PDB file of C-alpha atoms in Angstrom:
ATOM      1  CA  UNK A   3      45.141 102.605-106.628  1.00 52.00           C
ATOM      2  CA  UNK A   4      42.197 102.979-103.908  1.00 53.00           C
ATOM      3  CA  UNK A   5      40.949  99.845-102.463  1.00 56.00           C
ATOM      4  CA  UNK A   6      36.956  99.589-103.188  1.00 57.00           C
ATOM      5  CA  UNK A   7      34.826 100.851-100.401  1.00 58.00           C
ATOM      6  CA  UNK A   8      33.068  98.065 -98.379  1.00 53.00           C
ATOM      7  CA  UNK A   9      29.332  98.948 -97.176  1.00 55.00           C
ATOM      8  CA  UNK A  10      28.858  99.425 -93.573  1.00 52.00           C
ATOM      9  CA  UNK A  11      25.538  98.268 -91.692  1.00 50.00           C
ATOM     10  CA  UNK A  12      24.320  99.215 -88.798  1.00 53.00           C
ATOM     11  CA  UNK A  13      24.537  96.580 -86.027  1.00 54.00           C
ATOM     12  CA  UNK A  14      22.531  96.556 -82.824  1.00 51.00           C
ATOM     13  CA  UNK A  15      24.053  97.130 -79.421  1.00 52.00           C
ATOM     14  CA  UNK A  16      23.527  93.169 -78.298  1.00 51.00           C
ATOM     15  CA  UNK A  17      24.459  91.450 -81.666  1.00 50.00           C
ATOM     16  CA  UNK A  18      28.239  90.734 -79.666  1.00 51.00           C
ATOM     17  CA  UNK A  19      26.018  88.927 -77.094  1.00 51.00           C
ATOM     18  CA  UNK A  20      25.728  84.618 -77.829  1.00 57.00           C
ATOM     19  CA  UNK A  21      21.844  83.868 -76.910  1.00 53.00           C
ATOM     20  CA  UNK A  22      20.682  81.229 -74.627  1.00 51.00           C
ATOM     21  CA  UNK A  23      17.865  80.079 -76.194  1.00 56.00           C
ATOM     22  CA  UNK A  24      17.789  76.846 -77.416  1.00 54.00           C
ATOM     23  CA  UNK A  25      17.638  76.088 -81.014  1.00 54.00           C
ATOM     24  CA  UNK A  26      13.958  75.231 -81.925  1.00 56.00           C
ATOM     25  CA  UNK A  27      13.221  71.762 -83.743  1.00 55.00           C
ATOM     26  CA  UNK A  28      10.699  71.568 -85.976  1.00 52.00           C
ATOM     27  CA  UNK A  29       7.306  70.951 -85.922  1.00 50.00           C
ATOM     28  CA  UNK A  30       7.754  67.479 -87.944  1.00 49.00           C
ATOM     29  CA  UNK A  31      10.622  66.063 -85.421  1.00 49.00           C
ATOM     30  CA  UNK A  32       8.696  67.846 -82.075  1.00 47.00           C
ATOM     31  CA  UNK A  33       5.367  65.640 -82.881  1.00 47.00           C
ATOM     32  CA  UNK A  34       7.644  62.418 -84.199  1.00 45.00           C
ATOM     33  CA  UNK A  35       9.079  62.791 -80.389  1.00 48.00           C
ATOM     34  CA  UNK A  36       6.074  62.970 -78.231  1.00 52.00           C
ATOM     35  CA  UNK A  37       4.370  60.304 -80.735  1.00 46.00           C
ATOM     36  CA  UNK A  38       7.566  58.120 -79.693  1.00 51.00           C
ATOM     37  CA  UNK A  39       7.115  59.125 -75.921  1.00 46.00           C
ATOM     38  CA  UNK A  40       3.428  58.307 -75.695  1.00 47.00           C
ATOM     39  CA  UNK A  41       4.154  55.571 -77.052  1.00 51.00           C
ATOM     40  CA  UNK A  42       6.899  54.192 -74.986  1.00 51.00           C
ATOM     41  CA  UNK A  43       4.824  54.959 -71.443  1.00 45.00           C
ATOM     42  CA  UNK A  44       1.607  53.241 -73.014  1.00 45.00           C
ATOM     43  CA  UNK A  45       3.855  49.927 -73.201  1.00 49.00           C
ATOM     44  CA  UNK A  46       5.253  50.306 -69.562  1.00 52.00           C
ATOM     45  CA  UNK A  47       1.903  50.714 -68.472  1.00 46.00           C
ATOM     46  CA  UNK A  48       0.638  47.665 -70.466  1.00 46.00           C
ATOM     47  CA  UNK A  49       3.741  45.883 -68.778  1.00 49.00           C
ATOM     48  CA  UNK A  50       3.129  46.928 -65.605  1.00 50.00           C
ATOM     49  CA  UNK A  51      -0.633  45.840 -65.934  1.00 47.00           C
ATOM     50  CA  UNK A  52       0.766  42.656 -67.442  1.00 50.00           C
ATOM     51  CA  UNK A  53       3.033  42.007 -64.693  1.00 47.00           C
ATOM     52  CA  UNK A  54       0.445  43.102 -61.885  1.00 50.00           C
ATOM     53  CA  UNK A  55      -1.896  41.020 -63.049  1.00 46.00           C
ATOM     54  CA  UNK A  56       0.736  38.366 -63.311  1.00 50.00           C
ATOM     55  CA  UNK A  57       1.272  38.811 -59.409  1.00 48.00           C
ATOM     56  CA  UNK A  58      -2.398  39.030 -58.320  1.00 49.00           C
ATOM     57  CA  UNK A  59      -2.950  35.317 -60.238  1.00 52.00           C
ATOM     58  CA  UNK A  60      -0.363  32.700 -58.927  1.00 55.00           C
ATOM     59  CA  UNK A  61       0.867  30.600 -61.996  1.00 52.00           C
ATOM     60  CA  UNK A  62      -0.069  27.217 -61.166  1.00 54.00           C
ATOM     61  CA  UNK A  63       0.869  23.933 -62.430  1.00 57.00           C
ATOM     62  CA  UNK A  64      -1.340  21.520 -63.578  1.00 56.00           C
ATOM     63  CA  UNK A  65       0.329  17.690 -63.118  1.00 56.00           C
ATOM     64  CA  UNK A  66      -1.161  15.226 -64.448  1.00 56.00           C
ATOM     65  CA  UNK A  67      -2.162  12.314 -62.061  1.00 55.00           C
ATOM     66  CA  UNK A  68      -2.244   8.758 -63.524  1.00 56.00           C
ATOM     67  CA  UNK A  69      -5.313   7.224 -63.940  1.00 58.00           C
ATOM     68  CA  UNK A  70      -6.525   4.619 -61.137  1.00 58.00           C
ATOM     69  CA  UNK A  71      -7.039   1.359 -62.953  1.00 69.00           C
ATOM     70  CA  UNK A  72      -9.252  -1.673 -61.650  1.00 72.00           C
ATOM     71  CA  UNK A  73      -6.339  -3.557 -60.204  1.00 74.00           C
ATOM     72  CA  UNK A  74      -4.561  -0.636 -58.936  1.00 79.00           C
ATOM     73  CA  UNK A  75      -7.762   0.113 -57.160  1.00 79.00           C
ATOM     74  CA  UNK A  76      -8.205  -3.652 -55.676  1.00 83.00           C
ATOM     75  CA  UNK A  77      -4.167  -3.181 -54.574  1.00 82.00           C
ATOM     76  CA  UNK A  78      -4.946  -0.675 -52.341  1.00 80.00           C
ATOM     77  CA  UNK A  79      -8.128  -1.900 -50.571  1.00 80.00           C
ATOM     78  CA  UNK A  80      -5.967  -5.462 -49.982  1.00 82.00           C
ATOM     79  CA  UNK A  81      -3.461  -3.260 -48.708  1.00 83.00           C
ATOM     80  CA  UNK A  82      -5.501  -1.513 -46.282  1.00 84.00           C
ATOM     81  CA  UNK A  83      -7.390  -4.451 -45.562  1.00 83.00           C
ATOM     82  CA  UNK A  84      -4.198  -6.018 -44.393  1.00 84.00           C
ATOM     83  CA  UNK A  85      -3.209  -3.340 -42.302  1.00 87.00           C
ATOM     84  CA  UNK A  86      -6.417  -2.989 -40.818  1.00 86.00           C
ATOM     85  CA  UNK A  87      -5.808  -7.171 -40.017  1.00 87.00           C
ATOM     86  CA  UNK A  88      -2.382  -6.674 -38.705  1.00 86.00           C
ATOM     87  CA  UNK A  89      -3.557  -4.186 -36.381  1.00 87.00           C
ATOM     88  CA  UNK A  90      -6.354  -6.441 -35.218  1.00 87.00           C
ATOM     89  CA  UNK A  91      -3.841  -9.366 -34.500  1.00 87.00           C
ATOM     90  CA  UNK A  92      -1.726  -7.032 -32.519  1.00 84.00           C
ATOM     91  CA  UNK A  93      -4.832  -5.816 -29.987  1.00 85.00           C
ATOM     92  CA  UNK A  94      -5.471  -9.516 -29.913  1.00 87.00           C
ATOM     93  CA  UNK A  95      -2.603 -10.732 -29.200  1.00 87.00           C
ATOM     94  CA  UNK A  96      -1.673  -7.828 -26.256  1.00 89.00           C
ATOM     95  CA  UNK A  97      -4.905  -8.683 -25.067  1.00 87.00           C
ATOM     96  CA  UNK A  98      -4.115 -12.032 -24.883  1.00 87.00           C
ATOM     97  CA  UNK A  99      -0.809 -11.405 -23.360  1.00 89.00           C
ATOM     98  CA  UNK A 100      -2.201  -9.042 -20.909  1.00 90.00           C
ATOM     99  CA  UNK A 101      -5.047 -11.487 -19.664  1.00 88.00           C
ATOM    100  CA  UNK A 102      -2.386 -14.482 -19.243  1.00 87.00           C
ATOM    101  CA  UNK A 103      -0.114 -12.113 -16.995  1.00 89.00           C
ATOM    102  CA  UNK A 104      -3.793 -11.370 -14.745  1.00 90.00           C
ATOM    103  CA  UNK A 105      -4.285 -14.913 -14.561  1.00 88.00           C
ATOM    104  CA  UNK A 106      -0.880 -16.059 -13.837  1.00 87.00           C
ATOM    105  CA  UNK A 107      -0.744 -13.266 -11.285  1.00 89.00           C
ATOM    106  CA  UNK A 108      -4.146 -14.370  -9.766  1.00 88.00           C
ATOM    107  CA  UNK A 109      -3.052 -17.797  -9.666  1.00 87.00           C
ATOM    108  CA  UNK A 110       0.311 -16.949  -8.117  1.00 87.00           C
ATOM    109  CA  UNK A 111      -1.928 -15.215  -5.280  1.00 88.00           C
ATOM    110  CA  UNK A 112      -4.628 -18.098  -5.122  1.00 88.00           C
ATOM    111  CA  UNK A 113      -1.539 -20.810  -4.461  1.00 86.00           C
ATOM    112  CA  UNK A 114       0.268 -18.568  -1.888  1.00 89.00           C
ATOM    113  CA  UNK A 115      -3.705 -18.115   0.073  1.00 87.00           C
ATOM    114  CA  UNK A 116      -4.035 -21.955  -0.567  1.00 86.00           C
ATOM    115  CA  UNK A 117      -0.785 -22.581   1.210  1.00 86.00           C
ATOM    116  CA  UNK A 118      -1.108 -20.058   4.028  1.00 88.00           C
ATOM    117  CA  UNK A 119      -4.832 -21.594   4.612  1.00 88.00           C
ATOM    118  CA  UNK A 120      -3.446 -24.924   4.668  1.00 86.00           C
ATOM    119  CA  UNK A 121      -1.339 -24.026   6.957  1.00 86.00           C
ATOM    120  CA  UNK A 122      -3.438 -22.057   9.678  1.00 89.00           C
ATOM    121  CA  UNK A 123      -5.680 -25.332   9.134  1.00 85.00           C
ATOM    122  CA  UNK A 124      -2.541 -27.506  10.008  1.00 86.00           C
ATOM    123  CA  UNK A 125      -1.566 -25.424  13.112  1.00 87.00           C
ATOM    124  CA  UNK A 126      -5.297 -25.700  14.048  1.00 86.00           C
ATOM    125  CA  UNK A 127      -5.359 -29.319  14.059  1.00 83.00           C
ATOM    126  CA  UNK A 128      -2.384 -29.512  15.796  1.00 84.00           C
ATOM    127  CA  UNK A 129      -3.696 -27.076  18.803  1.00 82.00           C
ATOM    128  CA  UNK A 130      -7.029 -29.185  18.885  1.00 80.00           C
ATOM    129  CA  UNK A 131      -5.143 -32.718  19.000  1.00 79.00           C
ATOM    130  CA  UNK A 132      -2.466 -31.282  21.526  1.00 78.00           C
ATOM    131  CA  UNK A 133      -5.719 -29.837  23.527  1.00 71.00           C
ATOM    132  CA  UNK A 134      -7.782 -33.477  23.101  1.00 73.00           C
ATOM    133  CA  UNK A 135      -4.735 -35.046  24.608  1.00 74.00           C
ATOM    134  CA  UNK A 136      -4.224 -32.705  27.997  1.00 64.00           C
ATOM    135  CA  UNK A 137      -7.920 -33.208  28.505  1.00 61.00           C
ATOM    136  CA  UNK A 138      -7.920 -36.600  28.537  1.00 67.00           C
ATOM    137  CA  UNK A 139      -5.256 -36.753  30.327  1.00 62.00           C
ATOM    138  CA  UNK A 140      -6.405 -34.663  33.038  1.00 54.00           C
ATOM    139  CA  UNK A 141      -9.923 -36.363  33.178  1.00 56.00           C
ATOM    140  CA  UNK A 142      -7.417 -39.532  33.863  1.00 60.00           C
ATOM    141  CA  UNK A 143      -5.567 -37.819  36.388  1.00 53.00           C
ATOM    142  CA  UNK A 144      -9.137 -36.366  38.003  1.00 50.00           C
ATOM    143  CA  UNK A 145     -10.621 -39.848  37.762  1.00 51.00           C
ATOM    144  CA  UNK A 146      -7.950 -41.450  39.979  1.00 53.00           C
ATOM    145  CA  UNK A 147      -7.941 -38.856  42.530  1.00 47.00           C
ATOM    146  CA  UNK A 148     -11.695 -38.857  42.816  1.00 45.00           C
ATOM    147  CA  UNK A 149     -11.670 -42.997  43.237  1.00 49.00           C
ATOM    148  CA  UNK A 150      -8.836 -42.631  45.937  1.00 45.00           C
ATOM    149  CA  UNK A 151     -10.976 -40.038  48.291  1.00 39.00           C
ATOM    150  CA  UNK A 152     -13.727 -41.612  48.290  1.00 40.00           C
ATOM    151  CA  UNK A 153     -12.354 -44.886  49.525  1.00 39.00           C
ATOM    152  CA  UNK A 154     -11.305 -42.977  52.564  1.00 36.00           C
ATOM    153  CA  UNK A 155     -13.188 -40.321  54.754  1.00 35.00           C
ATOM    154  CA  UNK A 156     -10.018 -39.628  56.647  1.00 35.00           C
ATOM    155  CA  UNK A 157      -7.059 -39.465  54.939  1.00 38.00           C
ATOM    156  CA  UNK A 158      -4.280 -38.493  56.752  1.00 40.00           C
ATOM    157  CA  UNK A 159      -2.815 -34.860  56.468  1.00 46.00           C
ATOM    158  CA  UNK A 160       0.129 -36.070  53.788  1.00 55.00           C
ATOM    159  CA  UNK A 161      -2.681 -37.809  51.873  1.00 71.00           C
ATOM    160  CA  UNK A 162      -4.503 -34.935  52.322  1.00 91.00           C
ATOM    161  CA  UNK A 163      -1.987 -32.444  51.069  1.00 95.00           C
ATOM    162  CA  UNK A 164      -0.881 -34.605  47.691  1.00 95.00           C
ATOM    163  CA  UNK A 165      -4.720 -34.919  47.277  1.00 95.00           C
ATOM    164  CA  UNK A 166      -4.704 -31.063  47.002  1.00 97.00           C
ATOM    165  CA  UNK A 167      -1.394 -30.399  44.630  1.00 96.00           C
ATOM    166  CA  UNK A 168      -2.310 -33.331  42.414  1.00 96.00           C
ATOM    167  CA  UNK A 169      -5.577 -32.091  41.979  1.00 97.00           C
ATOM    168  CA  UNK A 170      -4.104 -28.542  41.182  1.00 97.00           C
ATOM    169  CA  UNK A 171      -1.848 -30.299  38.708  1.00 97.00           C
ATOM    170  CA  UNK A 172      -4.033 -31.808  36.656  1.00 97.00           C
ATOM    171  CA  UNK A 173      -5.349 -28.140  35.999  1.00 97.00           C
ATOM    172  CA  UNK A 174      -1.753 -26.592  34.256  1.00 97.00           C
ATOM    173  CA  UNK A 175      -2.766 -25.553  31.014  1.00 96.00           C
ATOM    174  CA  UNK A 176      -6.535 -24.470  31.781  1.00 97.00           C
ATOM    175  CA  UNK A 177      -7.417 -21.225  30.692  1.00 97.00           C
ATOM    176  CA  UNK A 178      -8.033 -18.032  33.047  1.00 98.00           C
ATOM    177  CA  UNK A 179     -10.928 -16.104  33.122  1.00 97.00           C
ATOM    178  CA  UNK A 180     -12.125 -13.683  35.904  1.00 96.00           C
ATOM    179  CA  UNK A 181     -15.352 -15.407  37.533  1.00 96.00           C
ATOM    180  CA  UNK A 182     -15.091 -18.934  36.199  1.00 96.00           C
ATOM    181  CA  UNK A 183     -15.335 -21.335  38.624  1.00 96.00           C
ATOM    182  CA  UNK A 184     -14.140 -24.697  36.571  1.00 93.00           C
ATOM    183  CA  UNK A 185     -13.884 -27.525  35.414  1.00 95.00           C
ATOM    184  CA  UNK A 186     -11.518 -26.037  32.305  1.00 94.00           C
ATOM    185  CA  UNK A 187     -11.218 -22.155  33.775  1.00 96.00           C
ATOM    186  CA  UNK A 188     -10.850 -20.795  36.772  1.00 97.00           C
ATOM    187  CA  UNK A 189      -9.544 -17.364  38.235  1.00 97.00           C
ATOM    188  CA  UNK A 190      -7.201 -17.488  41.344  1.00 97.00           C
ATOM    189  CA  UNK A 191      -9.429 -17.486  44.425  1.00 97.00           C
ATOM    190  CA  UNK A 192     -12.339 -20.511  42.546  1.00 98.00           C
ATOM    191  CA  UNK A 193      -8.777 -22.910  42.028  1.00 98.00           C
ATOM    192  CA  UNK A 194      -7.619 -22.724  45.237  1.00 98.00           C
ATOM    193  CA  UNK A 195     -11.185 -23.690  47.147  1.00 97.00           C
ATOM    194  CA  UNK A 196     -11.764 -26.236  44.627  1.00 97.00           C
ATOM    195  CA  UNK A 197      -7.974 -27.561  45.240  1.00 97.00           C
ATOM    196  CA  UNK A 198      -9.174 -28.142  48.870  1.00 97.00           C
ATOM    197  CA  UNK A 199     -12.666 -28.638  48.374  1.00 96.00           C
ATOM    198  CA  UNK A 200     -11.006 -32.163  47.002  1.00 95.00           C
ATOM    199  CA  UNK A 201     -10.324 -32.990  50.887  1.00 95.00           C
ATOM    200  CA  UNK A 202     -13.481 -31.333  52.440  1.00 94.00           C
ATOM    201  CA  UNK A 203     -11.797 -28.306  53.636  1.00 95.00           C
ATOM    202  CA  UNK A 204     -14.214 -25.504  52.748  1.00 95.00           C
ATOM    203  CA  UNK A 205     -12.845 -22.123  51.413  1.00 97.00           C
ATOM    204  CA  UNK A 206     -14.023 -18.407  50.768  1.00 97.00           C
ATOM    205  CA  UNK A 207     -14.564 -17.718  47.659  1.00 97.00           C
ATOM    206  CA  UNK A 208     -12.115 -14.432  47.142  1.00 97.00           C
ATOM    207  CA  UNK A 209      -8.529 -14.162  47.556  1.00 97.00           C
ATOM    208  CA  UNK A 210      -9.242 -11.384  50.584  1.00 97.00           C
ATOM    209  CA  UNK A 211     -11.345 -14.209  52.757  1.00 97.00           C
ATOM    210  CA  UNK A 212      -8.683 -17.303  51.740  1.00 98.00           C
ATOM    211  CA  UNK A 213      -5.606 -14.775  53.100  1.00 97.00           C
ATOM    212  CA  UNK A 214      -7.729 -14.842  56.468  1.00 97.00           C
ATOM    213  CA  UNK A 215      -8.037 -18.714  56.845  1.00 96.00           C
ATOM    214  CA  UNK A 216      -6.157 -21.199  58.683  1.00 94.00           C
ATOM    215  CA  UNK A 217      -3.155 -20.119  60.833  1.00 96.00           C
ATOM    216  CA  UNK A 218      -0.081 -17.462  59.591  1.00 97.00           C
ATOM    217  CA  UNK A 219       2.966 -19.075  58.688  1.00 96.00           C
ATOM    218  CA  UNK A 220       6.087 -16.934  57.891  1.00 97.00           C
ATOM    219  CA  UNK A 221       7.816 -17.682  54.767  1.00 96.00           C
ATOM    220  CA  UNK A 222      10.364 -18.827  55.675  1.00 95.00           C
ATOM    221  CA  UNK A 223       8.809 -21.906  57.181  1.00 96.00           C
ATOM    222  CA  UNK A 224       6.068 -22.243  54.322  1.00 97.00           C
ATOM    223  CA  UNK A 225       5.532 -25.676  53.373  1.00 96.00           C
ATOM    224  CA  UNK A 226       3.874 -27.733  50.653  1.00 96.00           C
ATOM    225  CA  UNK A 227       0.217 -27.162  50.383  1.00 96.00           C
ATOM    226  CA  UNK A 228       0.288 -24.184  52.419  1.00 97.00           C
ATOM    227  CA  UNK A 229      -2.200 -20.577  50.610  1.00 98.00           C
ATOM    228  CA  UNK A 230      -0.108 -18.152  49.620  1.00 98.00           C
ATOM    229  CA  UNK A 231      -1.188 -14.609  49.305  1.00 98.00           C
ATOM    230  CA  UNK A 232      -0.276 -11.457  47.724  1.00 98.00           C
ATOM    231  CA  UNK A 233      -1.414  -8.088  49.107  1.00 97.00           C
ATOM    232  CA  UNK A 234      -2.089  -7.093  52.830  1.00 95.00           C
ATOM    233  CA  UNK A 235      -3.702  -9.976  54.533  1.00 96.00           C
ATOM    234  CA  UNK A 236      -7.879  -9.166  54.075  1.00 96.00           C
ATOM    235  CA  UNK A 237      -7.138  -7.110  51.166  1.00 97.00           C
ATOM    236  CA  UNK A 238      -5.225  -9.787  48.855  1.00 97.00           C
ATOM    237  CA  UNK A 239      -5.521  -9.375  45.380  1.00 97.00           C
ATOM    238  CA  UNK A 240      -3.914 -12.975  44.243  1.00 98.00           C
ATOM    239  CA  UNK A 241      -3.372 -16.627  46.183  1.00 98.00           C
ATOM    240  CA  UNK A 242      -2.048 -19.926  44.956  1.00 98.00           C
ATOM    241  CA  UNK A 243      -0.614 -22.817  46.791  1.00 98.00           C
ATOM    242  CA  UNK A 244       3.345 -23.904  47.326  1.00 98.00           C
ATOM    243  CA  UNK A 245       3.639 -27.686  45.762  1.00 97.00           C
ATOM    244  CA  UNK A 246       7.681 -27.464  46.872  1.00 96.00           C
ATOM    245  CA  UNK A 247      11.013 -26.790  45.726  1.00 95.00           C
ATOM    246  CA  UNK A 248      10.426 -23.030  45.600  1.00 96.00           C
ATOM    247  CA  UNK A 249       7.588 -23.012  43.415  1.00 97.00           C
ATOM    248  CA  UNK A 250       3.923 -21.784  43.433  1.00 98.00           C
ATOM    249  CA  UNK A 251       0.668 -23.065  41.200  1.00 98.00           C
ATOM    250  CA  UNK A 252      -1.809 -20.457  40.149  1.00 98.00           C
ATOM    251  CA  UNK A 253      -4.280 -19.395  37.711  1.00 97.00           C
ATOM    252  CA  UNK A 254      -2.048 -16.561  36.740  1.00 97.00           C
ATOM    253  CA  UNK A 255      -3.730 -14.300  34.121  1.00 97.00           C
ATOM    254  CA  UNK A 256      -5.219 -14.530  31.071  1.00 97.00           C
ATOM    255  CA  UNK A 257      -2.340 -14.540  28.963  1.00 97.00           C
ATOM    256  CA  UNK A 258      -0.940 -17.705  31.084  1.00 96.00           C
ATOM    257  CA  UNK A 259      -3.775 -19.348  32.617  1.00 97.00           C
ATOM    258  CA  UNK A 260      -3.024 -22.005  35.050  1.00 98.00           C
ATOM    259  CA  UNK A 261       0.726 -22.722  35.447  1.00 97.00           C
ATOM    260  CA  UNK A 262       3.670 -23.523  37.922  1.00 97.00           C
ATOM    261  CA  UNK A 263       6.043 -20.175  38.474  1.00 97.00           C
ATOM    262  CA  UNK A 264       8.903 -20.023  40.922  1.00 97.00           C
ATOM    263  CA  UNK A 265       8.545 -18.011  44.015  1.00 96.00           C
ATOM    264  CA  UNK A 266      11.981 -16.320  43.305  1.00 95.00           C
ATOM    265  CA  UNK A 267      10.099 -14.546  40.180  1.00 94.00           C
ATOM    266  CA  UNK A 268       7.272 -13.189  42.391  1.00 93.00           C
ATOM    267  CA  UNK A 269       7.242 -13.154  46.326  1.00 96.00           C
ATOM    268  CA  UNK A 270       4.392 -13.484  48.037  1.00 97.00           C
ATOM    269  CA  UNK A 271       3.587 -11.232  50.701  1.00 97.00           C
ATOM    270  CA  UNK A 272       2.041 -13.330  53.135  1.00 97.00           C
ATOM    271  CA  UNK A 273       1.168 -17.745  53.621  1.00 98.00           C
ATOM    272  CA  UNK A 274      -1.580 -19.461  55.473  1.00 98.00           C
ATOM    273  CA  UNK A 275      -1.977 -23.284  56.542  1.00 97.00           C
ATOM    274  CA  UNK A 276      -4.915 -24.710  56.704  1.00 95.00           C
ATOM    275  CA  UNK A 277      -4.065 -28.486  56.890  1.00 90.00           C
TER     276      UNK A 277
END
């Protein structure tokens, strides 16, 4: 038995070939999709707007404060009226403080000039009573020798001579000033002639002349009332008198004045006698 004949059709020469093409959707589901797609980027955009406008406008807070009552109000001026007091006490009181240390300081200072004027006043006092007393006591001493010369025109030469030293005794403690001639300051040369004006011997004036008077005596054989010179003889520049027992009185300088000095301390160069 033949087996029935099966129709053959003609197939084209790339039917054995898969195609690439993707299958095609249909109209309904391609317009569903870009409805759906639209959609979706008009909400990011609206979320994006949202969110940018979110960022551009800082979410704030509102708090709400509590209401200021009457008292709550008179609390606080109190309190700042006492603080305002407090600090006005404290200026106060530094000031206070600071003005007590001034015046204790001042007063400190006030006591301490009190106490060195007192005693500059004291020392003065002193000086003026200790000066009162050598002046009286040289006008004493001046007195007597003036009442014994005048009871006697000639006095001998001893008389003479302790006429002369006590008369230059009575002077220690004068001052010394160039050019004063007496009765409290003398220079070296206006002592001397009024030492022996006392017993009418008559003197030059400056220590040059007085080396030049009387008669040389060498040192070694100077005695008591005897001029004593320093310098070349008519060119001294100091003279005093020996009184004995090595020593020499002279109005010295003006830091001394008129003192006794021993001979040892400053040689003279040259003596005269001239009683």
């Amino acid at each position: 038995m033949k087996e029935p004949l099966v129709p053959v059709v003609p197939m084209s020469h790339t039917a054995h070939i898969r195609s690439h093409r993707k299958p095609r959707r249909s109209a309904t589901s391609t317009i569903a999709m870009r409805a759906g797609v639209t959609g979706g980027i008009l909400s990011m955009a609206a979320a994006g707007a949202s969110a940018s406008a979110n960022a551009a406008e800082p979410v704030t807070q509102t708090i709400e404060l509590p209401t200021l009552t009457a008292g709550m109000a008179t609390q606080v001026a109190q309190s700042a009226d006492a603080t305002q007091q407090a600090a006005a006490n404290y200026e106060l009181r530094a000031e206070r403080d600071a003005a007590a240390a001034k015046a204790a300081t001042e007063a400190k200072k006030d006591l301490a000039e009190a106490k060195k004027k007192a005693e500059a006043k004291k020392k003065a006092a002193e000086a003026a009573r200790k000066a009162a007393a050598e002046r009286a006591t040289r006008s004493a001493e001046r007195a007597t020798l003036s009442a014994s010369t005048s009871t006697s025109t000639t006095a001998p030469a001893s008389g003479s001579v302790a006429t002369v030293v006590a008369f230059l005794k009575a002077q220690v403690g004068d001052a010394y000033v160039m050019g004063a001639t007496g009765p409290s300051a003398w220079d070296c040369s206006s002592l001397v002639q009024a030492a022996y004006k006392q017993v009418g011997v008559d003197l030059p004036r400056v220590s040059q002349d007085q080396s030049m008077a009387g008669t040389d005596v060498p040192l070694s054989d100077v005695q008591v009332g005897d001029i004593l010179y320093w310098g070349g003889k008519g060119s001294a520049y100091h003279t005093g008198v020996y009184i004995g027992g090595g020593q020499y009185l002279d109005a010295a300088n003006p830091s001394k004045g008129v003192v006794i000095q021993d001979l040892s301390g400053y040689p003279a160069s040259g003596a005269v006698r001239v009683l």
